[in-house]
Amino acid sequence: MAVQSSHDGSGDRDIDLMDRLKNGDERAMQVLYARHYQRLYRFIIRQIRDETMAEDIVNEVFLDCWRSAGKFEGRSSVTTWLTAISYNKSVSYLRKKRESQLGEGQAEAMVDESDSPQTELMKGDKGEQLRYGISQLSEAHAAVIDLAYYHEMSVSEIAEVLDVPANTVKTRLFHARKNLHEILCEAGVDRGWP
Amino acid sequence: MSNIETHTHEELIGLLPFYLSGKIEEDDKRAVMEWLERDPDAAFILEKVEAERQASIEVNEAVKAPHDGLARLMKDVAATRQNVPLSVKGGSLLASLKDRILSPLQAAPSELAWGLCGLLMLVTIGQSTLLYNGNAGTTPPGFELASGEKHTILASGIVKFSETVQMEAVTELLDEAGVIIIDGPTASGQYVIGFIERDGLPELSERQKHFKARSDVVTLFVVKGGK
């Protein structure tokens, strides 16, 4: 399995930890953090691609969790809830960053690096080629690819994180895979489609 | 009707990532299995999807999370109990600004707090505009925090904090110089600050001199008011 389960069997379930958080239990916060920190940090940094800001955002996610534990109703899993908060904060940060770049006349800074494929990629093995392609996906495509592949979420869980209908998840995943194919083709690697 | 007939070819391909992770509805799973049995190309596509999945895992696992995150979080958790500014590592000090202005509202929902912060910003921007246009009259402009604490602004300025500075150093300097953050950050990371009137503080000119001298913490671009 790619990601540790939300309940690793070593103690309370996430849902129990949330109940303890509602009562201000800092120990529960530490356990929840230990379970989810790395996964969320990776998700955020794959979105925003800025290590320092990723640290700030993941810290904010857990602080929100601490402050808003009382609002958690258990309708989704804690994993999905935390990932959705992370996604919203990442999107918000990126939107703000883009607005400020446009405001300062730096639109050229937004050129997607995926428009500049590395032809040296052809020399690498298939795994290396795919890793390159995945790292070049847009934030939206990277999110759906990571949530499906690395975070092993279901269609409905991804829909909840991204706040889109289930059919949109399927369509987006299809386009993400197609975009991956195109990135690799532009870099001289044709794996065939689909 | 068999399971496979309820799905298009494209839909079946789209189900493969979820088939591999096991996060798939039972009907969909049966359809994928039936397709894999019937179509020789299906196994080839599954192999490609598995390679993509492996690459995604490797890309993610190559990201190493910093190890000091928990200590920082617990410090901030403790701060939420004591209403003190939070730590900020990134270029934005907005989180601390929010806490400065809204410390009495820590228990409020985050959305409400940010909404109030935004409202307060609009008010302060208006005040700052007056100040910078020199239309504030002879009475020093006032500034009121959400806590109800009122300040008289003797002079204002535009600053930028060093990107590497610790939050503690910023807080210390602001306290020493009798400065509050009025607005910011702008897109380029600048803040509007105000030198406030407060008993026990040195003369304004001394405070401005002290503030300017701390170039390790802050760069002062513009000062309006005072000497």
PDB file of C-alpha atoms in Angstrom, chain B:
ATOM      1  CA  MET B   1     -26.588  -8.013 -18.860  1.00  0.00           C
ATOM      2  CA  SER B   2     -22.991  -8.641 -17.858  1.00  0.00           C
ATOM      3  CA  ASN B   3     -21.064  -6.124 -15.803  1.00  0.00           C
ATOM      4  CA  ILE B   4     -18.805  -5.130 -18.668  1.00  0.00           C
ATOM      5  CA  GLU B   5     -21.719  -4.029 -20.877  1.00  0.00           C
ATOM      6  CA  THR B   6     -22.668  -1.291 -18.446  1.00  0.00           C
ATOM      7  CA  HIS B   7     -19.323   0.469 -18.973  1.00  0.00           C
ATOM      8  CA  THR B   8     -17.703   2.116 -21.967  1.00  0.00           C
ATOM      9  CA  HIS B   9     -14.129   1.241 -22.892  1.00  0.00           C
ATOM     10  CA  GLU B  10     -13.022   4.647 -21.620  1.00  0.00           C
ATOM     11  CA  GLU B  11     -14.795   4.144 -18.313  1.00  0.00           C
ATOM     12  CA  LEU B  12     -13.150   0.774 -17.817  1.00  0.00           C
ATOM     13  CA  ILE B  13      -9.721   2.325 -18.378  1.00  0.00           C
ATOM     14  CA  GLY B  14     -10.630   5.046 -15.877  1.00  0.00           C
ATOM     15  CA  LEU B  15     -11.444   2.422 -13.275  1.00  0.00           C
ATOM     16  CA  LEU B  16      -8.031   0.750 -13.430  1.00  0.00           C
ATOM     17  CA  PRO B  17      -6.290   3.022 -10.864  1.00  0.00           C
ATOM     18  CA  PHE B  18      -9.078   2.243  -8.403  1.00  0.00           C
ATOM     19  CA  TYR B  19      -9.020  -1.439  -9.271  1.00  0.00           C
ATOM     20  CA  LEU B  20      -5.318  -1.503  -8.391  1.00  0.00           C
ATOM     21  CA  SER B  21      -5.832   0.287  -5.076  1.00  0.00           C
ATOM     22  CA  GLY B  22      -8.889  -1.776  -4.190  1.00  0.00           C
ATOM     23  CA  LYS B  23     -10.920   1.434  -3.722  1.00  0.00           C
ATOM     24  CA  ILE B  24     -13.595   0.395  -6.205  1.00  0.00           C
ATOM     25  CA  GLU B  25     -17.279  -0.455  -6.079  1.00  0.00           C
ATOM     26  CA  GLU B  26     -18.059  -4.166  -6.327  1.00  0.00           C
ATOM     27  CA  ASP B  27     -19.968  -3.809  -9.633  1.00  0.00           C
ATOM     28  CA  ASP B  28     -17.145  -1.808 -11.181  1.00  0.00           C
ATOM     29  CA  LYS B  29     -14.613  -4.324  -9.943  1.00  0.00           C
ATOM     30  CA  ARG B  30     -16.494  -7.204 -11.571  1.00  0.00           C
ATOM     31  CA  ALA B  31     -16.677  -5.226 -14.823  1.00  0.00           C
ATOM     32  CA  VAL B  32     -12.927  -4.617 -14.820  1.00  0.00           C
ATOM     33  CA  MET B  33     -12.203  -8.265 -14.087  1.00  0.00           C
ATOM     34  CA  GLU B  34     -14.496  -9.370 -16.889  1.00  0.00           C
ATOM     35  CA  TRP B  35     -12.828  -6.928 -19.277  1.00  0.00           C
ATOM     36  CA  LEU B  36      -9.363  -8.150 -18.277  1.00  0.00           C
ATOM     37  CA  GLU B  37     -10.442 -11.695 -19.063  1.00  0.00           C
ATOM     38  CA  ARG B  38     -11.990 -10.882 -22.442  1.00  0.00           C
ATOM     39  CA  ASP B  39      -9.713  -8.236 -23.947  1.00  0.00           C
ATOM     40  CA  PRO B  40      -6.000  -9.025 -24.448  1.00  0.00           C
ATOM     41  CA  ASP B  41      -5.229  -5.294 -24.668  1.00  0.00           C
ATOM     42  CA  ALA B  42      -6.704  -4.716 -21.216  1.00  0.00           C
ATOM     43  CA  ALA B  43      -3.792  -6.398 -19.471  1.00  0.00           C
ATOM     44  CA  PHE B  44      -1.366  -4.193 -21.411  1.00  0.00           C
ATOM     45  CA  ILE B  45      -3.244  -1.046 -20.317  1.00  0.00           C
ATOM     46  CA  LEU B  46      -3.345  -2.312 -16.728  1.00  0.00           C
ATOM     47  CA  GLU B  47       0.413  -2.728 -16.831  1.00  0.00           C
ATOM     48  CA  LYS B  48       0.804   0.889 -17.936  1.00  0.00           C
ATOM     49  CA  VAL B  49      -1.490   2.136 -15.208  1.00  0.00           C
ATOM     50  CA  GLU B  50       0.479   0.115 -12.654  1.00  0.00           C
ATOM     51  CA  ALA B  51       3.711   1.733 -13.926  1.00  0.00           C
ATOM     52  CA  GLU B  52       2.134   5.182 -13.528  1.00  0.00           C
ATOM     53  CA  ARG B  53       0.999   4.273 -10.023  1.00  0.00           C
ATOM     54  CA  GLN B  54       4.497   3.134  -9.101  1.00  0.00           C
ATOM     55  CA  ALA B  55       5.986   6.343 -10.507  1.00  0.00           C
ATOM     56  CA  SER B  56       3.497   8.459  -8.539  1.00  0.00           C
ATOM     57  CA  ILE B  57       4.452   6.643  -5.339  1.00  0.00           C
ATOM     58  CA  GLU B  58       8.148   7.162  -6.048  1.00  0.00           C
ATOM     59  CA  VAL B  59       7.699  10.860  -6.859  1.00  0.00           C
ATOM     60  CA  ASN B  60       5.831  11.369  -3.581  1.00  0.00           C
ATOM     61  CA  GLU B  61       8.187   9.294  -1.477  1.00  0.00           C
ATOM     62  CA  ALA B  62      11.126  11.285  -2.792  1.00  0.00           C
ATOM     63  CA  VAL B  63       9.675  14.286  -0.924  1.00  0.00           C
ATOM     64  CA  LYS B  64      11.171  14.372   2.557  1.00  0.00           C
ATOM     65  CA  ALA B  65       9.169  16.235   5.142  1.00  0.00           C
ATOM     66  CA  PRO B  66      11.117  18.353   7.652  1.00  0.00           C
ATOM     67  CA  HIS B  67      11.503  16.886  11.129  1.00  0.00           C
ATOM     68  CA  ASP B  68      10.822  19.946  13.259  1.00  0.00           C
ATOM     69  CA  GLY B  69       7.184  20.254  12.255  1.00  0.00           C
ATOM     70  CA  LEU B  70       5.670  18.708  15.378  1.00  0.00           C
ATOM     71  CA  ALA B  71       7.575  20.960  17.789  1.00  0.00           C
ATOM     72  CA  ARG B  72       6.432  23.980  15.808  1.00  0.00           C
ATOM     73  CA  LEU B  73       2.830  22.814  15.695  1.00  0.00           C
ATOM     74  CA  MET B  74       2.665  22.138  19.435  1.00  0.00           C
ATOM     75  CA  LYS B  75       4.170  25.548  20.103  1.00  0.00           C
ATOM     76  CA  ASP B  76       1.418  27.075  17.978  1.00  0.00           C
ATOM     77  CA  VAL B  77      -1.219  24.923  19.651  1.00  0.00           C
ATOM     78  CA  ALA B  78       0.004  26.244  22.990  1.00  0.00           C
ATOM     79  CA  ALA B  79      -0.065  29.764  21.541  1.00  0.00           C
ATOM     80  CA  THR B  80      -3.725  29.378  20.600  1.00  0.00           C
ATOM     81  CA  ARG B  81      -4.417  28.776  24.284  1.00  0.00           C
ATOM     82  CA  GLN B  82      -2.423  31.854  25.301  1.00  0.00           C
ATOM     83  CA  ASN B  83      -3.386  34.185  22.425  1.00  0.00           C
ATOM     84  CA  VAL B  84       0.168  34.933  21.316  1.00  0.00           C
ATOM     85  CA  PRO B  85       1.377  35.308  17.689  1.00  0.00           C
ATOM     86  CA  LEU B  86       1.948  32.105  15.754  1.00  0.00           C
ATOM     87  CA  SER B  87       5.216  31.072  14.170  1.00  0.00           C
ATOM     88  CA  VAL B  88       5.607  31.761  10.472  1.00  0.00           C
ATOM     89  CA  LYS B  89       8.397  30.333   8.364  1.00  0.00           C
ATOM     90  CA  GLY B  90       7.299  31.494   4.944  1.00  0.00           C
ATOM     91  CA  GLY B  91       7.383  34.921   3.377  1.00  0.00           C
ATOM     92  CA  SER B  92       3.936  35.846   4.650  1.00  0.00           C
ATOM     93  CA  LEU B  93       3.392  37.225   8.111  1.00  0.00           C
ATOM     94  CA  LEU B  94      -0.325  37.388   7.484  1.00  0.00           C
ATOM     95  CA  ALA B  95      -1.087  34.655   9.962  1.00  0.00           C
ATOM     96  CA  SER B  96       0.568  36.617  12.744  1.00  0.00           C
ATOM     97  CA  LEU B  97      -1.166  39.767  11.575  1.00  0.00           C
ATOM     98  CA  LYS B  98      -4.479  37.989  11.805  1.00  0.00           C
ATOM     99  CA  ASP B  99      -3.628  36.905  15.333  1.00  0.00           C
ATOM    100  CA  ARG B 100      -2.479  40.358  16.343  1.00  0.00           C
ATOM    101  CA  ILE B 101      -5.700  41.938  15.242  1.00  0.00           C
ATOM    102  CA  LEU B 102      -8.077  39.197  16.140  1.00  0.00           C
ATOM    103  CA  SER B 103      -6.575  37.646  19.237  1.00  0.00           C
ATOM    104  CA  PRO B 104      -9.843  37.971  21.147  1.00  0.00           C
ATOM    105  CA  LEU B 105     -11.558  35.967  18.414  1.00  0.00           C
ATOM    106  CA  GLN B 106      -9.349  32.889  18.551  1.00  0.00           C
ATOM    107  CA  ALA B 107     -12.293  30.734  19.415  1.00  0.00           C
ATOM    108  CA  ALA B 108     -14.310  32.021  16.458  1.00  0.00           C
ATOM    109  CA  PRO B 109     -14.628  29.900  13.307  1.00  0.00           C
ATOM    110  CA  SER B 110     -11.734  30.457  10.934  1.00  0.00           C
ATOM    111  CA  GLU B 111     -13.947  31.716   8.097  1.00  0.00           C
ATOM    112  CA  LEU B 112     -15.575  34.262  10.408  1.00  0.00           C
ATOM    113  CA  ALA B 113     -12.206  35.382  11.727  1.00  0.00           C
ATOM    114  CA  TRP B 114     -10.820  35.904   8.234  1.00  0.00           C
ATOM    115  CA  GLY B 115     -13.985  37.681   7.188  1.00  0.00           C
ATOM    116  CA  LEU B 116     -13.709  40.087  10.095  1.00  0.00           C
ATOM    117  CA  CYS B 117     -10.021  40.494   9.368  1.00  0.00           C
ATOM    118  CA  GLY B 118     -10.887  41.440   5.785  1.00  0.00           C
ATOM    119  CA  LEU B 119     -13.469  43.937   6.985  1.00  0.00           C
ATOM    120  CA  LEU B 120     -10.985  45.440   9.383  1.00  0.00           C
ATOM    121  CA  MET B 121      -8.430  45.652   6.596  1.00  0.00           C
ATOM    122  CA  LEU B 122     -10.825  47.694   4.489  1.00  0.00           C
ATOM    123  CA  VAL B 123     -11.284  50.113   7.359  1.00  0.00           C
ATOM    124  CA  THR B 124      -7.564  50.402   7.975  1.00  0.00           C
ATOM    125  CA  ILE B 125      -6.774  50.801   4.305  1.00  0.00           C
ATOM    126  CA  GLY B 126      -9.181  53.717   4.334  1.00  0.00           C
ATOM    127  CA  GLN B 127      -7.401  55.138   7.337  1.00  0.00           C
ATOM    128  CA  SER B 128      -4.020  54.611   5.738  1.00  0.00           C
ATOM    129  CA  THR B 129      -5.180  56.329   2.567  1.00  0.00           C
ATOM    130  CA  LEU B 130      -6.214  59.337   4.580  1.00  0.00           C
ATOM    131  CA  LEU B 131      -2.893  59.296   6.331  1.00  0.00           C
ATOM    132  CA  TYR B 132      -0.837  59.050   3.185  1.00  0.00           C
ATOM    133  CA  ASN B 133      -2.839  61.669   1.376  1.00  0.00           C
ATOM    134  CA  GLY B 134      -2.117  64.031   4.226  1.00  0.00           C
ATOM    135  CA  ASN B 135      -5.798  64.698   4.715  1.00  0.00           C
ATOM    136  CA  ALA B 136      -5.988  63.467   8.237  1.00  0.00           C
ATOM    137  CA  GLY B 137      -6.028  66.980   9.649  1.00  0.00           C
ATOM    138  CA  THR B 138      -4.156  68.042  12.695  1.00  0.00           C
ATOM    139  CA  THR B 139      -5.409  65.217  14.869  1.00  0.00           C
ATOM    140  CA  PRO B 140      -3.209  62.131  14.697  1.00  0.00           C
ATOM    141  CA  PRO B 141      -5.207  59.298  13.127  1.00  0.00           C
ATOM    142  CA  GLY B 142      -6.533  56.697  15.489  1.00  0.00           C
ATOM    143  CA  PHE B 143      -6.391  52.945  15.075  1.00  0.00           C
ATOM    144  CA  GLU B 144      -8.564  50.523  16.923  1.00  0.00           C
ATOM    145  CA  LEU B 145      -7.861  46.824  17.259  1.00  0.00           C
ATOM    146  CA  ALA B 146     -10.663  44.304  17.282  1.00  0.00           C
ATOM    147  CA  SER B 147      -9.977  43.863  20.983  1.00  0.00           C
ATOM    148  CA  GLY B 148     -11.166  47.431  21.481  1.00  0.00           C
ATOM    149  CA  GLU B 149      -7.650  48.649  22.189  1.00  0.00           C
ATOM    150  CA  LYS B 150      -7.276  52.115  20.647  1.00  0.00           C
ATOM    151  CA  HIS B 151      -4.040  53.571  19.397  1.00  0.00           C
ATOM    152  CA  THR B 152      -3.011  56.977  18.223  1.00  0.00           C
ATOM    153  CA  ILE B 153      -0.685  56.707  15.257  1.00  0.00           C
ATOM    154  CA  LEU B 154       2.116  59.280  15.517  1.00  0.00           C
ATOM    155  CA  ALA B 155       3.890  58.188  12.345  1.00  0.00           C
ATOM    156  CA  SER B 156       3.464  55.489   9.803  1.00  0.00           C
ATOM    157  CA  GLY B 157       5.669  53.699   7.360  1.00  0.00           C
ATOM    158  CA  ILE B 158       6.010  50.953   4.833  1.00  0.00           C
ATOM    159  CA  VAL B 159       8.341  48.117   5.713  1.00  0.00           C
ATOM    160  CA  LYS B 160       9.442  44.707   4.621  1.00  0.00           C
ATOM    161  CA  PHE B 161      10.553  42.080   7.106  1.00  0.00           C
ATOM    162  CA  SER B 162      13.635  39.999   6.458  1.00  0.00           C
ATOM    163  CA  GLU B 163      12.689  36.655   4.957  1.00  0.00           C
ATOM    164  CA  THR B 164      14.868  34.765   7.389  1.00  0.00           C
ATOM    165  CA  VAL B 165      13.865  36.572  10.550  1.00  0.00           C
ATOM    166  CA  GLN B 166      12.190  34.683  13.385  1.00  0.00           C
ATOM    167  CA  MET B 167       8.747  35.746  14.507  1.00  0.00           C
ATOM    168  CA  GLU B 168      10.081  36.361  18.016  1.00  0.00           C
ATOM    169  CA  ALA B 169      12.543  38.964  16.721  1.00  0.00           C
ATOM    170  CA  VAL B 170       9.779  40.775  14.839  1.00  0.00           C
ATOM    171  CA  THR B 171       7.495  40.796  17.876  1.00  0.00           C
ATOM    172  CA  GLU B 172      10.310  42.021  20.107  1.00  0.00           C
ATOM    173  CA  LEU B 173      11.221  44.884  17.786  1.00  0.00           C
ATOM    174  CA  LEU B 174       7.591  45.941  17.338  1.00  0.00           C
ATOM    175  CA  ASP B 175       7.157  46.049  21.107  1.00  0.00           C
ATOM    176  CA  GLU B 176      10.402  47.919  21.707  1.00  0.00           C
ATOM    177  CA  ALA B 177       9.643  50.530  19.089  1.00  0.00           C
ATOM    178  CA  GLY B 178       5.960  50.843  19.928  1.00  0.00           C
ATOM    179  CA  VAL B 179       4.908  49.796  16.459  1.00  0.00           C
ATOM    180  CA  ILE B 180       1.795  47.998  15.294  1.00  0.00           C
ATOM    181  CA  ILE B 181       1.114  46.407  11.927  1.00  0.00           C
ATOM    182  CA  ILE B 182      -1.750  48.231  10.244  1.00  0.00           C
ATOM    183  CA  ASP B 183      -1.947  46.423   6.951  1.00  0.00           C
ATOM    184  CA  GLY B 184      -0.214  43.926   4.730  1.00  0.00           C
ATOM    185  CA  PRO B 185       1.384  42.101   3.276  1.00  0.00           C
ATOM    186  CA  THR B 186       1.154  43.488  -0.223  1.00  0.00           C
ATOM    187  CA  ALA B 187       1.967  41.235  -3.149  1.00  0.00           C
ATOM    188  CA  SER B 188       5.626  42.113  -2.722  1.00  0.00           C
ATOM    189  CA  GLY B 189       5.566  41.388   1.015  1.00  0.00           C
ATOM    190  CA  GLN B 190       5.369  44.960   2.317  1.00  0.00           C
ATOM    191  CA  TYR B 191       3.485  46.018   5.439  1.00  0.00           C
ATOM    192  CA  VAL B 192       2.049  49.325   6.599  1.00  0.00           C
ATOM    193  CA  ILE B 193       3.129  49.953  10.173  1.00  0.00           C
ATOM    194  CA  GLY B 194       2.288  52.651  12.692  1.00  0.00           C
ATOM    195  CA  PHE B 195       4.321  54.137  15.525  1.00  0.00           C
ATOM    196  CA  ILE B 196       1.799  54.450  18.312  1.00  0.00           C
ATOM    197  CA  GLU B 197       1.512  56.745  21.275  1.00  0.00           C
ATOM    198  CA  ARG B 198       2.133  54.880  24.487  1.00  0.00           C
ATOM    199  CA  ASP B 199       3.316  55.885  27.943  1.00  0.00           C
ATOM    200  CA  GLY B 200       6.786  54.783  28.886  1.00  0.00           C
ATOM    201  CA  LEU B 201       8.143  54.665  25.361  1.00  0.00           C
ATOM    202  CA  PRO B 202      11.116  56.785  24.253  1.00  0.00           C
ATOM    203  CA  GLU B 203      10.636  59.802  21.993  1.00  0.00           C
ATOM    204  CA  LEU B 204       9.265  59.021  18.545  1.00  0.00           C
ATOM    205  CA  SER B 205      12.483  60.061  16.812  1.00  0.00           C
ATOM    206  CA  GLU B 206      14.472  57.686  19.053  1.00  0.00           C
ATOM    207  CA  ARG B 207      12.087  54.861  18.309  1.00  0.00           C
ATOM    208  CA  GLN B 208      12.267  55.487  14.569  1.00  0.00           C
ATOM    209  CA  LYS B 209      16.051  55.548  14.768  1.00  0.00           C
ATOM    210  CA  HIS B 210      16.073  52.260  16.683  1.00  0.00           C
ATOM    211  CA  PHE B 211      13.648  50.719  14.191  1.00  0.00           C
ATOM    212  CA  LYS B 212      15.711  51.778  11.187  1.00  0.00           C
ATOM    213  CA  ALA B 213      18.875  50.438  12.800  1.00  0.00           C
ATOM    214  CA  ARG B 214      17.470  46.918  12.916  1.00  0.00           C
ATOM    215  CA  SER B 215      18.082  46.194   9.241  1.00  0.00           C
ATOM    216  CA  ASP B 216      18.591  42.557  10.151  1.00  0.00           C
ATOM    217  CA  VAL B 217      14.900  42.375  10.975  1.00  0.00           C
ATOM    218  CA  VAL B 218      13.203  45.001   8.885  1.00  0.00           C
ATOM    219  CA  THR B 219      13.749  47.389   6.002  1.00  0.00           C
ATOM    220  CA  LEU B 220      11.962  50.706   6.337  1.00  0.00           C
ATOM    221  CA  PHE B 221      11.049  52.171   2.964  1.00  0.00           C
ATOM    222  CA  VAL B 222       8.901  55.169   3.781  1.00  0.00           C
ATOM    223  CA  VAL B 223       8.136  57.076   6.959  1.00  0.00           C
ATOM    224  CA  LYS B 224       5.447  59.690   7.202  1.00  0.00           C
ATOM    225  CA  GLY B 225       4.931  61.715  10.316  1.00  0.00           C
ATOM    226  CA  GLY B 226       7.243  62.429  13.258  1.00  0.00           C
ATOM    227  CA  LYS B 227      10.730  63.750  12.753  1.00  0.00           C
TER     228      LYS B 227
END
